[in-house]
CSV table of C-alpha atoms in Angstrom, one decimal:
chain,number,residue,atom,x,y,z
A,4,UNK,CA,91.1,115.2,79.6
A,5,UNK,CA,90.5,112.5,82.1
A,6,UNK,CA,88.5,109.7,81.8
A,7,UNK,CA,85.7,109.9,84.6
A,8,UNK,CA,86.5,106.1,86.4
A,9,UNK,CA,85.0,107.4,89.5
A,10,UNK,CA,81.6,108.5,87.9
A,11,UNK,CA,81.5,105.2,86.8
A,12,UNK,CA,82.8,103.6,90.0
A,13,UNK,CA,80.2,105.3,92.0
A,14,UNK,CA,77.4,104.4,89.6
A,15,UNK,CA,78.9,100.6,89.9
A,16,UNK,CA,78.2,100.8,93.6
A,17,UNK,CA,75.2,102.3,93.4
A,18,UNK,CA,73.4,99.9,90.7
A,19,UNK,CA,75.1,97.2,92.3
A,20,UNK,CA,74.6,97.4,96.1
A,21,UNK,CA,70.5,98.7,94.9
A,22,UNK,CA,69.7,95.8,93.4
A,23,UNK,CA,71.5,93.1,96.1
A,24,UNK,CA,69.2,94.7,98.3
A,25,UNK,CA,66.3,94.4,97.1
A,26,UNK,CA,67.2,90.4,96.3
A,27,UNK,CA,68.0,90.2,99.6
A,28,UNK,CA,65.0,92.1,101.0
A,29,UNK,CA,62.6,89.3,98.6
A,30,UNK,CA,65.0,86.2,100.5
A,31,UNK,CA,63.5,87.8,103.9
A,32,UNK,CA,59.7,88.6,102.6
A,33,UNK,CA,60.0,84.7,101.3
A,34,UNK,CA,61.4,83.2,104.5
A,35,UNK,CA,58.8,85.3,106.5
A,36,UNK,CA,61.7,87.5,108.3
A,37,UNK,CA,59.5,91.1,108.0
A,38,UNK,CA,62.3,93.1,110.1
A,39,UNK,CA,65.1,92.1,108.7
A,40,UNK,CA,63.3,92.9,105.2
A,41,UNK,CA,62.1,96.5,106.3
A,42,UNK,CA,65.7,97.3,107.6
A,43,UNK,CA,67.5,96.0,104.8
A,44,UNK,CA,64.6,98.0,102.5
A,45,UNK,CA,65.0,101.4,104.6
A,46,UNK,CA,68.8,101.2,104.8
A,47,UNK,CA,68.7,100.7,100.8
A,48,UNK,CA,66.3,103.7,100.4
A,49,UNK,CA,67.1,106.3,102.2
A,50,UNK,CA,70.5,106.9,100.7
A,51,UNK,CA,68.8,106.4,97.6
A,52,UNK,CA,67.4,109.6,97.8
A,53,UNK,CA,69.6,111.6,99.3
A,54,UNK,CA,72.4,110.8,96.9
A,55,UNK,CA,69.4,112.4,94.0
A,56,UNK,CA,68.7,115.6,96.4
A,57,UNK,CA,72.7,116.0,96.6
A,58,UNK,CA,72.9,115.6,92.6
A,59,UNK,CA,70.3,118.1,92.1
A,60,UNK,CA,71.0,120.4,94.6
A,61,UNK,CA,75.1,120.2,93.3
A,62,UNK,CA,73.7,120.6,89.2
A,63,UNK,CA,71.0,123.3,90.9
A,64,UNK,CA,68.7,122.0,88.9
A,65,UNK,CA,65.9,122.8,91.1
A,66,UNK,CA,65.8,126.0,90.3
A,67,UNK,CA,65.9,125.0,86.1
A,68,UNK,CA,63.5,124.3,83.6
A,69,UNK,CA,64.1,120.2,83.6
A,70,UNK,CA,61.1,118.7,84.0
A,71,UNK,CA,62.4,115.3,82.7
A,72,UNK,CA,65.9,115.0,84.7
A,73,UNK,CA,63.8,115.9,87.8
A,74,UNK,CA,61.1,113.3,86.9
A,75,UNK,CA,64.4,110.8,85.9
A,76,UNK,CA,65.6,111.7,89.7
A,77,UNK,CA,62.1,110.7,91.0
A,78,UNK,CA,62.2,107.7,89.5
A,79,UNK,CA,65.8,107.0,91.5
A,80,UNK,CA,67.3,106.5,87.8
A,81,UNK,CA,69.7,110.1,88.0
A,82,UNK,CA,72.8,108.3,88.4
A,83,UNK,CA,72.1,106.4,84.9
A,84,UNK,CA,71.2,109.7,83.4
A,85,UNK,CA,74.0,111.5,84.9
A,86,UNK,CA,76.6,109.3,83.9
A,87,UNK,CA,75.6,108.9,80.5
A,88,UNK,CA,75.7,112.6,80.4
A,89,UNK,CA,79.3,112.3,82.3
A,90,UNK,CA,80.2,110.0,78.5
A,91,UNK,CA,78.8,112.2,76.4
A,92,UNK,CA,80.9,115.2,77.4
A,93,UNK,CA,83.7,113.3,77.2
A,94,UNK,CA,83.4,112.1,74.0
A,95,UNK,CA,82.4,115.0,72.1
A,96,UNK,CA,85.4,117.0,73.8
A,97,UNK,CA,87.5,116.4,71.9
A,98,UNK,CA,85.9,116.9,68.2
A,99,UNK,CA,84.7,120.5,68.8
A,100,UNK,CA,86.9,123.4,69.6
A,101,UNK,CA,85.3,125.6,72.6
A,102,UNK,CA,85.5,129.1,72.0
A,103,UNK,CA,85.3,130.3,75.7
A,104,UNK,CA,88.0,129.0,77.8
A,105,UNK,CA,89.2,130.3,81.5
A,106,UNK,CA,92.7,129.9,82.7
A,107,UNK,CA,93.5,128.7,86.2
A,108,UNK,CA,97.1,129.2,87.9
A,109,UNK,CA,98.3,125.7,89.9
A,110,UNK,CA,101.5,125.9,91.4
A,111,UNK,CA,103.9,122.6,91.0
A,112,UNK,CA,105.6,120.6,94.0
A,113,UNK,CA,108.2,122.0,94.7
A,114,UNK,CA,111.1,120.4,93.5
A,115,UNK,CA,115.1,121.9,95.7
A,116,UNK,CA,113.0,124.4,97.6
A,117,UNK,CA,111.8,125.9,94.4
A,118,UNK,CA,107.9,125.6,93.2
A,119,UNK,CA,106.7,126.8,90.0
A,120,UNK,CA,103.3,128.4,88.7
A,121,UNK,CA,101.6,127.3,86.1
A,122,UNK,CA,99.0,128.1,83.9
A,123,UNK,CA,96.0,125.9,82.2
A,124,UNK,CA,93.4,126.5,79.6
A,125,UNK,CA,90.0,124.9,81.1
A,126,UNK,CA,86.8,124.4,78.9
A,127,UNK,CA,83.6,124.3,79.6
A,128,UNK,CA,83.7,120.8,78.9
A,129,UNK,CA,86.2,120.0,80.8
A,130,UNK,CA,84.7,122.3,84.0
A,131,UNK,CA,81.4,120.5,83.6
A,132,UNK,CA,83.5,116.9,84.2
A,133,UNK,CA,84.7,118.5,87.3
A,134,UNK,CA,81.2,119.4,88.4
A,135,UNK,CA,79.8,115.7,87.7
A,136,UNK,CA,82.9,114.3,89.8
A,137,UNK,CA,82.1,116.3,92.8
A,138,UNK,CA,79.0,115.3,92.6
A,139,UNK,CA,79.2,111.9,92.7
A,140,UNK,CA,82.1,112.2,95.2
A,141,UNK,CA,79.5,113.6,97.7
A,142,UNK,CA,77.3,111.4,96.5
A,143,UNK,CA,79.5,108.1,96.9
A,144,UNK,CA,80.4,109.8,100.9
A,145,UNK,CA,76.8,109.9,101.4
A,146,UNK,CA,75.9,106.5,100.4
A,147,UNK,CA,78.6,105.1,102.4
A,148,UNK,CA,78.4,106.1,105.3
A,149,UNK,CA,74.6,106.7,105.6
A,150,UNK,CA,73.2,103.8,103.7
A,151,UNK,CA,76.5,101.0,103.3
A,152,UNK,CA,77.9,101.4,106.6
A,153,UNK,CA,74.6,100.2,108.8
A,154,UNK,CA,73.7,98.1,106.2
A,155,UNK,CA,76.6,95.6,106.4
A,156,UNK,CA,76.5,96.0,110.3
A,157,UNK,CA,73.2,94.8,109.9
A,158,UNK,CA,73.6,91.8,107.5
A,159,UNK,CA,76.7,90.5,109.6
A,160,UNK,CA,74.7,90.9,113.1
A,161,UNK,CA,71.8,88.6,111.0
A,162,UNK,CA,75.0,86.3,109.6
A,163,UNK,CA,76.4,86.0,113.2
A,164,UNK,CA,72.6,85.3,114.5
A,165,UNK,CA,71.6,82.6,112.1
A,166,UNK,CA,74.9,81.3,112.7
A,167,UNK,CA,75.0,80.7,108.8
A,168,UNK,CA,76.1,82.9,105.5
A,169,UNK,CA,73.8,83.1,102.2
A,170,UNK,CA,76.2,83.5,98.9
A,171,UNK,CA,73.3,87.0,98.2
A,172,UNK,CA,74.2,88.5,101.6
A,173,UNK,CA,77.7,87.6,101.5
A,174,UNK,CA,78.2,89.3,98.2
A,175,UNK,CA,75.7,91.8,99.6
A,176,UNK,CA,78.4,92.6,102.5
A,177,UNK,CA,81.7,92.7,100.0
A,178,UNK,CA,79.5,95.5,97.9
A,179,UNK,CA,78.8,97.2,101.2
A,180,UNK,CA,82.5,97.0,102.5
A,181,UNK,CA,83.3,98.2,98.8
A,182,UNK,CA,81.3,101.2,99.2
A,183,UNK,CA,82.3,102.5,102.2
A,184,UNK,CA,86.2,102.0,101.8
A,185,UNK,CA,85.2,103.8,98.6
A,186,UNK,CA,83.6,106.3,100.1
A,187,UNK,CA,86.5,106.6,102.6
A,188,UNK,CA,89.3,107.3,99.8
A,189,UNK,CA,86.8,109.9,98.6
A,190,UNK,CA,87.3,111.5,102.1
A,191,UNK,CA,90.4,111.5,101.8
A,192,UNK,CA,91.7,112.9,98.1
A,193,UNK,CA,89.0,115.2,98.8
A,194,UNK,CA,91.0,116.7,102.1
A,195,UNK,CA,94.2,116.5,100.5
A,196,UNK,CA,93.0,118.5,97.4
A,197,UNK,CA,90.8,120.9,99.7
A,198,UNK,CA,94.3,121.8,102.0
A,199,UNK,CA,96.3,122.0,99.0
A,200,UNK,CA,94.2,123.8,96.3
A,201,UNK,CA,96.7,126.1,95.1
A,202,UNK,CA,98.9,123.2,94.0
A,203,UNK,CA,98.9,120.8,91.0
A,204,UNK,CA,97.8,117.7,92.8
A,205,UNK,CA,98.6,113.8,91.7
A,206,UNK,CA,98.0,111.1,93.5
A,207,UNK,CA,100.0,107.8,92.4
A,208,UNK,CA,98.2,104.2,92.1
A,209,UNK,CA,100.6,103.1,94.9
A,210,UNK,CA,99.2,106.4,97.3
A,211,UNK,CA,95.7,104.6,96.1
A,212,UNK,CA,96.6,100.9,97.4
A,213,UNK,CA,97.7,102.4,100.3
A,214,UNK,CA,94.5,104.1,101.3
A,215,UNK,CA,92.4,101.2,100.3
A,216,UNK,CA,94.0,98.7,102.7
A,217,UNK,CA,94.4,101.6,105.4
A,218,UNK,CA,90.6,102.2,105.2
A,219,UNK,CA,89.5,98.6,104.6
A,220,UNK,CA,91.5,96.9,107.9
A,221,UNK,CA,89.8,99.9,109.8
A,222,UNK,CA,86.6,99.7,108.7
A,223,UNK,CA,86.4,95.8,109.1
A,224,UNK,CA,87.5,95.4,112.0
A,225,UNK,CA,85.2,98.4,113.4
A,226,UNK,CA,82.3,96.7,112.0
A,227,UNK,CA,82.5,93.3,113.4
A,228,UNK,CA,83.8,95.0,116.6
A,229,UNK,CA,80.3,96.4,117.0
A,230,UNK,CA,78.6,93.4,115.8
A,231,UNK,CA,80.1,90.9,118.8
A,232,UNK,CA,79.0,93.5,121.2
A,233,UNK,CA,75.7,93.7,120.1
A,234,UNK,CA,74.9,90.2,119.7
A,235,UNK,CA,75.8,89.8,123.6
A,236,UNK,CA,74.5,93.2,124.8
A,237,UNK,CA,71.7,94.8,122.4
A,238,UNK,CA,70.8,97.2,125.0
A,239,UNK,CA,74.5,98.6,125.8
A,240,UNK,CA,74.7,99.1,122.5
A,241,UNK,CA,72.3,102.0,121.9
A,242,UNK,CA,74.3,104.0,124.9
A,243,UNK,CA,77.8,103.6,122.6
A,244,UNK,CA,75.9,104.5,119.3
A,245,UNK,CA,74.2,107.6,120.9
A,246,UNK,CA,77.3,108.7,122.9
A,247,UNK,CA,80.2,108.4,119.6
A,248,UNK,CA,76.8,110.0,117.4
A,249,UNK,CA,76.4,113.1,119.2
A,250,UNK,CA,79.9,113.8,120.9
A,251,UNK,CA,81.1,114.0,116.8
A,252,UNK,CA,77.5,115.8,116.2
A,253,UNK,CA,77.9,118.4,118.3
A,254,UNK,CA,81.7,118.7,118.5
A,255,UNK,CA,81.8,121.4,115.5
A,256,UNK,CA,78.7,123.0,117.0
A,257,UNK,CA,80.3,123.1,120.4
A,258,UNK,CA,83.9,124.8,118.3
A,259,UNK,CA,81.1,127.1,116.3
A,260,UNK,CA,79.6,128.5,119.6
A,261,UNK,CA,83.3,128.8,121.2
A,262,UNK,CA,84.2,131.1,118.3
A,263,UNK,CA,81.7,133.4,118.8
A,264,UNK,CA,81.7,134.2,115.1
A,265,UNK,CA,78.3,134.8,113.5
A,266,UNK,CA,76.2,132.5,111.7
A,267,UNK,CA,77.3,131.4,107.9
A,268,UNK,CA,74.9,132.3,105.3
A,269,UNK,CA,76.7,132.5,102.7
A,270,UNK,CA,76.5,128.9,101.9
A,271,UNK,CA,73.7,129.2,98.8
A,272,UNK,CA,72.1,132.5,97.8
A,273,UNK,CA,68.6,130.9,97.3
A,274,UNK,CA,69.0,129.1,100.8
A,275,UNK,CA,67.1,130.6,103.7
A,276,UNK,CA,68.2,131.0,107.3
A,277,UNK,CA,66.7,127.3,108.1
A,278,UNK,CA,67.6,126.1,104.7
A,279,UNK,CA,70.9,126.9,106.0
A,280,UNK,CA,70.5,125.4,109.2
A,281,UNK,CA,68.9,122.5,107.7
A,282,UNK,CA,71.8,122.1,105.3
A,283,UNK,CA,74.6,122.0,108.3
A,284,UNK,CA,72.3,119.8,110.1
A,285,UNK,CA,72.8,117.4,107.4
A,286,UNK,CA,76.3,118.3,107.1
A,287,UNK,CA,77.6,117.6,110.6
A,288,UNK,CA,75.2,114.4,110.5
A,289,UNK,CA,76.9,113.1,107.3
A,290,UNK,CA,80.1,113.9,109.7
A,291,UNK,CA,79.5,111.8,112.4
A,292,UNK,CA,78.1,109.2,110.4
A,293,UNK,CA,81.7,108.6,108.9
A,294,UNK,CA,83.7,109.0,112.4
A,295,UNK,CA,81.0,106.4,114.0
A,296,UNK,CA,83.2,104.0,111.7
A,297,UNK,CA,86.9,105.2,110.4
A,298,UNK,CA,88.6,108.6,111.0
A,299,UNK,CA,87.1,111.3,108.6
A,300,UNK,CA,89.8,113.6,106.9
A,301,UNK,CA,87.8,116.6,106.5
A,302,UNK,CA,87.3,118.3,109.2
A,303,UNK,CA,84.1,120.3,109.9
A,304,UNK,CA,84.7,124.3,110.9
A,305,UNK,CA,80.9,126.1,110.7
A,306,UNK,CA,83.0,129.5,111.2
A,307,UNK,CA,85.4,129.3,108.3
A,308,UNK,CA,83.5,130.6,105.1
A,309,UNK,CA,84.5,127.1,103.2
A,310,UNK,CA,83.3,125.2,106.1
A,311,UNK,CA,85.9,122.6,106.1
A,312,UNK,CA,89.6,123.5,107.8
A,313,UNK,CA,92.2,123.4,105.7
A,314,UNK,CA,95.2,122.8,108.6
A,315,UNK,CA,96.3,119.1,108.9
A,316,UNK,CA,95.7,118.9,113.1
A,317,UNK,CA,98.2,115.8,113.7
A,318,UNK,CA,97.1,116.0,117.5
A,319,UNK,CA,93.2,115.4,117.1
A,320,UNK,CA,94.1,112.5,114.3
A,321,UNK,CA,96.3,110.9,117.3
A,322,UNK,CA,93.7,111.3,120.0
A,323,UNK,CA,91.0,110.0,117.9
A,324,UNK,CA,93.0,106.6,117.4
A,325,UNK,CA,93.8,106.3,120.7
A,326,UNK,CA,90.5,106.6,122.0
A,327,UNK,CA,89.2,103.9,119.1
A,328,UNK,CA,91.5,101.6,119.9
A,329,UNK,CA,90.6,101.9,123.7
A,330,UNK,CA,86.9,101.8,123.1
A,331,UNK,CA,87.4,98.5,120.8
A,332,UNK,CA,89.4,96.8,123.4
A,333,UNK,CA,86.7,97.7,125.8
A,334,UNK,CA,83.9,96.4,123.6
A,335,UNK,CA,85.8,93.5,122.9
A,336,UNK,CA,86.8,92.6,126.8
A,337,UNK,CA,82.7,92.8,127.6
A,338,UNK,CA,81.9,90.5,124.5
A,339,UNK,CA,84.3,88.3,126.1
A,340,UNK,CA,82.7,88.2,129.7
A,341,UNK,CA,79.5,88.1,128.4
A,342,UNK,CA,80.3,85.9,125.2
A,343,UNK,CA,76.8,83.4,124.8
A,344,UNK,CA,76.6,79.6,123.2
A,345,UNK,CA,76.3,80.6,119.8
A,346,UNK,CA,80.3,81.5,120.6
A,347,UNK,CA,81.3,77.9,121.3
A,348,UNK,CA,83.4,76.5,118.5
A,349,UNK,CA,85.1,80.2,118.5
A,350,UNK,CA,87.9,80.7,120.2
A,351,UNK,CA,87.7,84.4,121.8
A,352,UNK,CA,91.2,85.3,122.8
A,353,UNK,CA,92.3,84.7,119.0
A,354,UNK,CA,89.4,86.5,117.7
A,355,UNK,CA,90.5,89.4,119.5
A,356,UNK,CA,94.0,89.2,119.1
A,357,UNK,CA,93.2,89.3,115.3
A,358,UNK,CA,90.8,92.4,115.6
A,359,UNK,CA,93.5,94.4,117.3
A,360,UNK,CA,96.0,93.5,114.7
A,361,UNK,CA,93.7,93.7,112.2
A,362,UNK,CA,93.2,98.0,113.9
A,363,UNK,CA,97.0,97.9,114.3
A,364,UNK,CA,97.5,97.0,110.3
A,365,UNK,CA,95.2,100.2,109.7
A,366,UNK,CA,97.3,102.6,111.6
A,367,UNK,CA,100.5,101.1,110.0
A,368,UNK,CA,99.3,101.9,106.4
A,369,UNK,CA,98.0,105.1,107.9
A,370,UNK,CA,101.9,105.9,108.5
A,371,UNK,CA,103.2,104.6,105.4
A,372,UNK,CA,101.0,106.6,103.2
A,373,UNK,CA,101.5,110.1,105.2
A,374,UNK,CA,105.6,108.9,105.4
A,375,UNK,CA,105.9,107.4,101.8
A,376,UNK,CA,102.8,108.0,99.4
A,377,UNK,CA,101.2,111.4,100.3
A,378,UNK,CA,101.5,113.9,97.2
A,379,UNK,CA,102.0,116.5,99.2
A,380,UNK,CA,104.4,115.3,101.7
A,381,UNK,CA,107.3,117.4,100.5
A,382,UNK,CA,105.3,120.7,101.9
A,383,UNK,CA,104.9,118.8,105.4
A,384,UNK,CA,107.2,120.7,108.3
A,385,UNK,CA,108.0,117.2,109.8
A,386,UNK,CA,107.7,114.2,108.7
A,387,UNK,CA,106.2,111.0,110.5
A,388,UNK,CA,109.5,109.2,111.1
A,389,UNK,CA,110.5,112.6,112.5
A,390,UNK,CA,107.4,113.3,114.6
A,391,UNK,CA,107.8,109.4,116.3
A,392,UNK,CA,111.4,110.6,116.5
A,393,UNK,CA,110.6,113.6,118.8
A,394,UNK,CA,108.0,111.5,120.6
A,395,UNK,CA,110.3,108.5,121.5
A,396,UNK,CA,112.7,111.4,122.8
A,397,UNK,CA,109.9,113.1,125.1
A,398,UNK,CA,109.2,109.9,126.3
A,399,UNK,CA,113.1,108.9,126.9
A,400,UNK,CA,113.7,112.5,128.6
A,401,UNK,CA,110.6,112.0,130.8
A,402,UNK,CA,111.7,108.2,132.0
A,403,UNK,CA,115.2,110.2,132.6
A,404,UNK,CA,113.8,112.7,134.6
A,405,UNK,CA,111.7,110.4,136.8
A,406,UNK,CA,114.8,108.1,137.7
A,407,UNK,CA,116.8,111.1,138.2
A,408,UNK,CA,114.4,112.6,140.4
A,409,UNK,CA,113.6,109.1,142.0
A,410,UNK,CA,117.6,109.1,142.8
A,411,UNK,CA,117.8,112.3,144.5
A,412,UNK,CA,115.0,111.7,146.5
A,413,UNK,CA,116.7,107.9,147.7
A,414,UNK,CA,119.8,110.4,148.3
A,415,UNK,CA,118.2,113.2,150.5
A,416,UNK,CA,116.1,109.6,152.4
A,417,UNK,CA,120.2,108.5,153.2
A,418,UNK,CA,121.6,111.3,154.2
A,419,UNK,CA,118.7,112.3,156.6
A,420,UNK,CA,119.0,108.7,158.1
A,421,UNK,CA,122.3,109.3,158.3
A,422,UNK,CA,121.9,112.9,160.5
A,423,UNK,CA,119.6,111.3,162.4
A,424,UNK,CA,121.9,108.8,164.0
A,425,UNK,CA,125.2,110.4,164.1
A,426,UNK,CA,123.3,112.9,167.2
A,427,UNK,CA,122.6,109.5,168.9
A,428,UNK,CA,125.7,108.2,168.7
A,429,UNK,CA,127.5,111.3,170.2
A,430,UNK,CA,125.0,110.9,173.1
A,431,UNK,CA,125.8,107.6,173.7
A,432,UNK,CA,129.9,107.5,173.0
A,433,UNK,CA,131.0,110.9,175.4
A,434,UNK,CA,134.4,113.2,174.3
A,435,UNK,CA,137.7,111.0,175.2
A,436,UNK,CA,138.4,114.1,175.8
A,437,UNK,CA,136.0,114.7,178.8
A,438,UNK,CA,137.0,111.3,180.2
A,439,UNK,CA,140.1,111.6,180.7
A,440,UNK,CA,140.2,115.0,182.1
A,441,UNK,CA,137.9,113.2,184.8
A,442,UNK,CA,140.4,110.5,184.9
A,443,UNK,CA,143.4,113.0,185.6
A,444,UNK,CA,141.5,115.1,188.5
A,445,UNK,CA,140.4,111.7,190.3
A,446,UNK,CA,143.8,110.5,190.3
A,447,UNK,CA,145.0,114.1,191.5
């Protein structure tokens, strides 16, 4: 049985990023700054208690007879309880002999086009470790990109301002960056496993280092990205918000309604029509919370009973880079026109430079992880090398055809110059012919 590091990870961050905020919240009620405190407070808060509704309603113990894990939840103390729970599983797993077991089938990677099933005894133990890890995976999602991820936008837009950086708030921003790069990996070992459920599934340390610096270079440089252009254009900046929030809000609503499928109810037995609308509310909001600030690897479908798609679309992943990188270079060319004093000692060109290199990194690990590192990259039908391959040739066949084309058409401009003037000529030089035979008769 494994030993539950990412329980324990996400109750790290949790503890950890809680209690920095409210230090840092007391700095701002000392030094009289009331709306940086009641940010800092309600971005500290309200994932607080969403990450104890999604334990809950994960556990269903809503609908149990736990009066004290509820009233531990109301006191924002389930993680602890949780994870000490998590511990005691794990030890006593191993000292008692369960007398109920189910078997699950997992097929291996395949290894010279051949791919094995096997089979696997699973406790109850051990299947109540799995449910506390997908709990706190939500969780950790959740309190990354709806709590950490505005959060540290807002403590480096107050750094940037006050022109000066506390030691609290800059350890308060590596906690933040922490969780959301966490909460990032989650994303994606949660896709890979999702796609790829009927297979055995391990994911090396290297695979690991390689999302982390993917994830971390694009979230960075996405953050401070959006800090410069606010601190030059505050009112801009709720047009970019609102327009990146709802175009990735409604985009599976918009795919939903396209379908013409009918509405999914089979989400939870004890939810109602709008508990069910409430929950995909929530759902496609946690969803455009995490492509406002990196690329999200699940991908919403409300007409597929599971809700998530399992097909890896290489095509969306492409535009969606594109389009970041174009929108960053934007953001950053209008912080440079409209760059104030508090910019002087900084020298723009080289700030930029390093924020585009800093995006460019990101999509380089991206590449080396889906080339190198993926577990499952032996069941991909191309591979990237192979897919920039075919690009490169698209683009080399399309050059071709346009100088090809460009020399026929320079060919067909010559020889109907060419027509035109041998007429002339003719018209102007007569037949020796004819002259002569005029010749001859005057003589005669």
């Amino acid at each position: 049985m494994k030993f539950p590091a990412s329980v324990l990870a996400s109750v790290f961050l949790f503890i950890a990023e809680t209690t920095a905020a409210l230090y840092l919240s007391s700095t701002y009620q000392s030094g009289g700054d009331r709306n940086w405190q009641t940010l800092t407070l309600l971005f500290s808060l309200m994932p607080c208690v969403l990450v104890q509704l999604t334990l809950l309603l994960v556990h269903r113990d809503l609908s149990r007879d736990r009066p004290l894990v509820l009233l531990l939840h109301l006191l924002q103390l389930g993680p602890l309880f949780r994870c000490f729970e998590v511990f005691c599983i794990y030890c006593q797993s191993g000292h008692t002999e369960e007398p109920y077991v189910s078997i699950t089938k997992k097929r291996q990677m395949p290894k010279n086009g051949l791919s094995e099933e096997i089979e696997k005894e699973v406790g109850q133990a051990e299947g109540k470790l799995f449910t506390h890890r997908s709990a706190f995976s939500r969780a950790s999602v959740i309190q990354a990109f709806l709590g950490s991820a505005p959060q540290l936008t807002l403590q480096l837009y107050i750094s940037v301002l006050q022109q000066k950086v506390q030691v609290g708030r800059c350890i308060f921003m590596a906690l933040s960056l922490l969780s959301i790069v966490y909460g990032a990996l989650r994303c994606n070992i949660l896709a890979i496993k999702i796609k790829y459920d009927e297979y055995e599934v391990k994911v090396k340390p290297l695979a690991y280092v390689c999302i982390f610096l993917w994830r971390s270079f694009e979230i960075a440089t996405r953050v401070i990205v959006l800090v410069l252009f606010t601190s030059v254009l505050k009112s801009w900046v709720v047009l970019v918000i609102l327009v990146n929030f709802f175009s990735f809000f409604l985009y599976p609503w918009i795919l939903f309604w396209f379908s013409g499928s009918p509405f999914p109810e089979n989400i939870e037995k004890a939810f109602s029509r709008v508990g069910t609308t409430i929950a995909l509310c929530f759902l496609t909001l946690l969803y455009a919370g995490i492509n406002m600030f990196c690329w999200s690897a699940v991908q919403l479908k409300l007409d597929n009973p599971e809700l998530i798609s399992k097909s890896q679309n290489w095509y969306r992943l492409l535009i969606y880079y594109m389009l970041r990188f174009i929108e960053n270079s934007i953001l950053l060319l209008l912080w440079y026109f409209f760059k104030t004093d508090i910019y002087m000692y900084v020298c723009a060109p080289l700030m930029i430079l390093q924020l585009l290199i800093g995006y460019c990194a990101a999509i380089l690990f991206m590449l080396i992880f889906y080339q190198f590192f993926h577990p499952c990259k032996k069941l991909f039908s191309t591979s990237v090398s192979e897919s920039f391959q075919a690009w490169l040739g698209c683009i080399c066949w399309a050059c071709r055809q346009e100088k090809s084309s460009e020399s026929v058409g320079k060919t067909e401009v010559k020889s109907s110059t060419y027509q035109d003037e041998t007429p002339s000529s003719s018209k102007m030089s007569p037949d020796p012919t004819q002259t002569l035979s005029v010749d001859d008769t005057c003589s005669a």
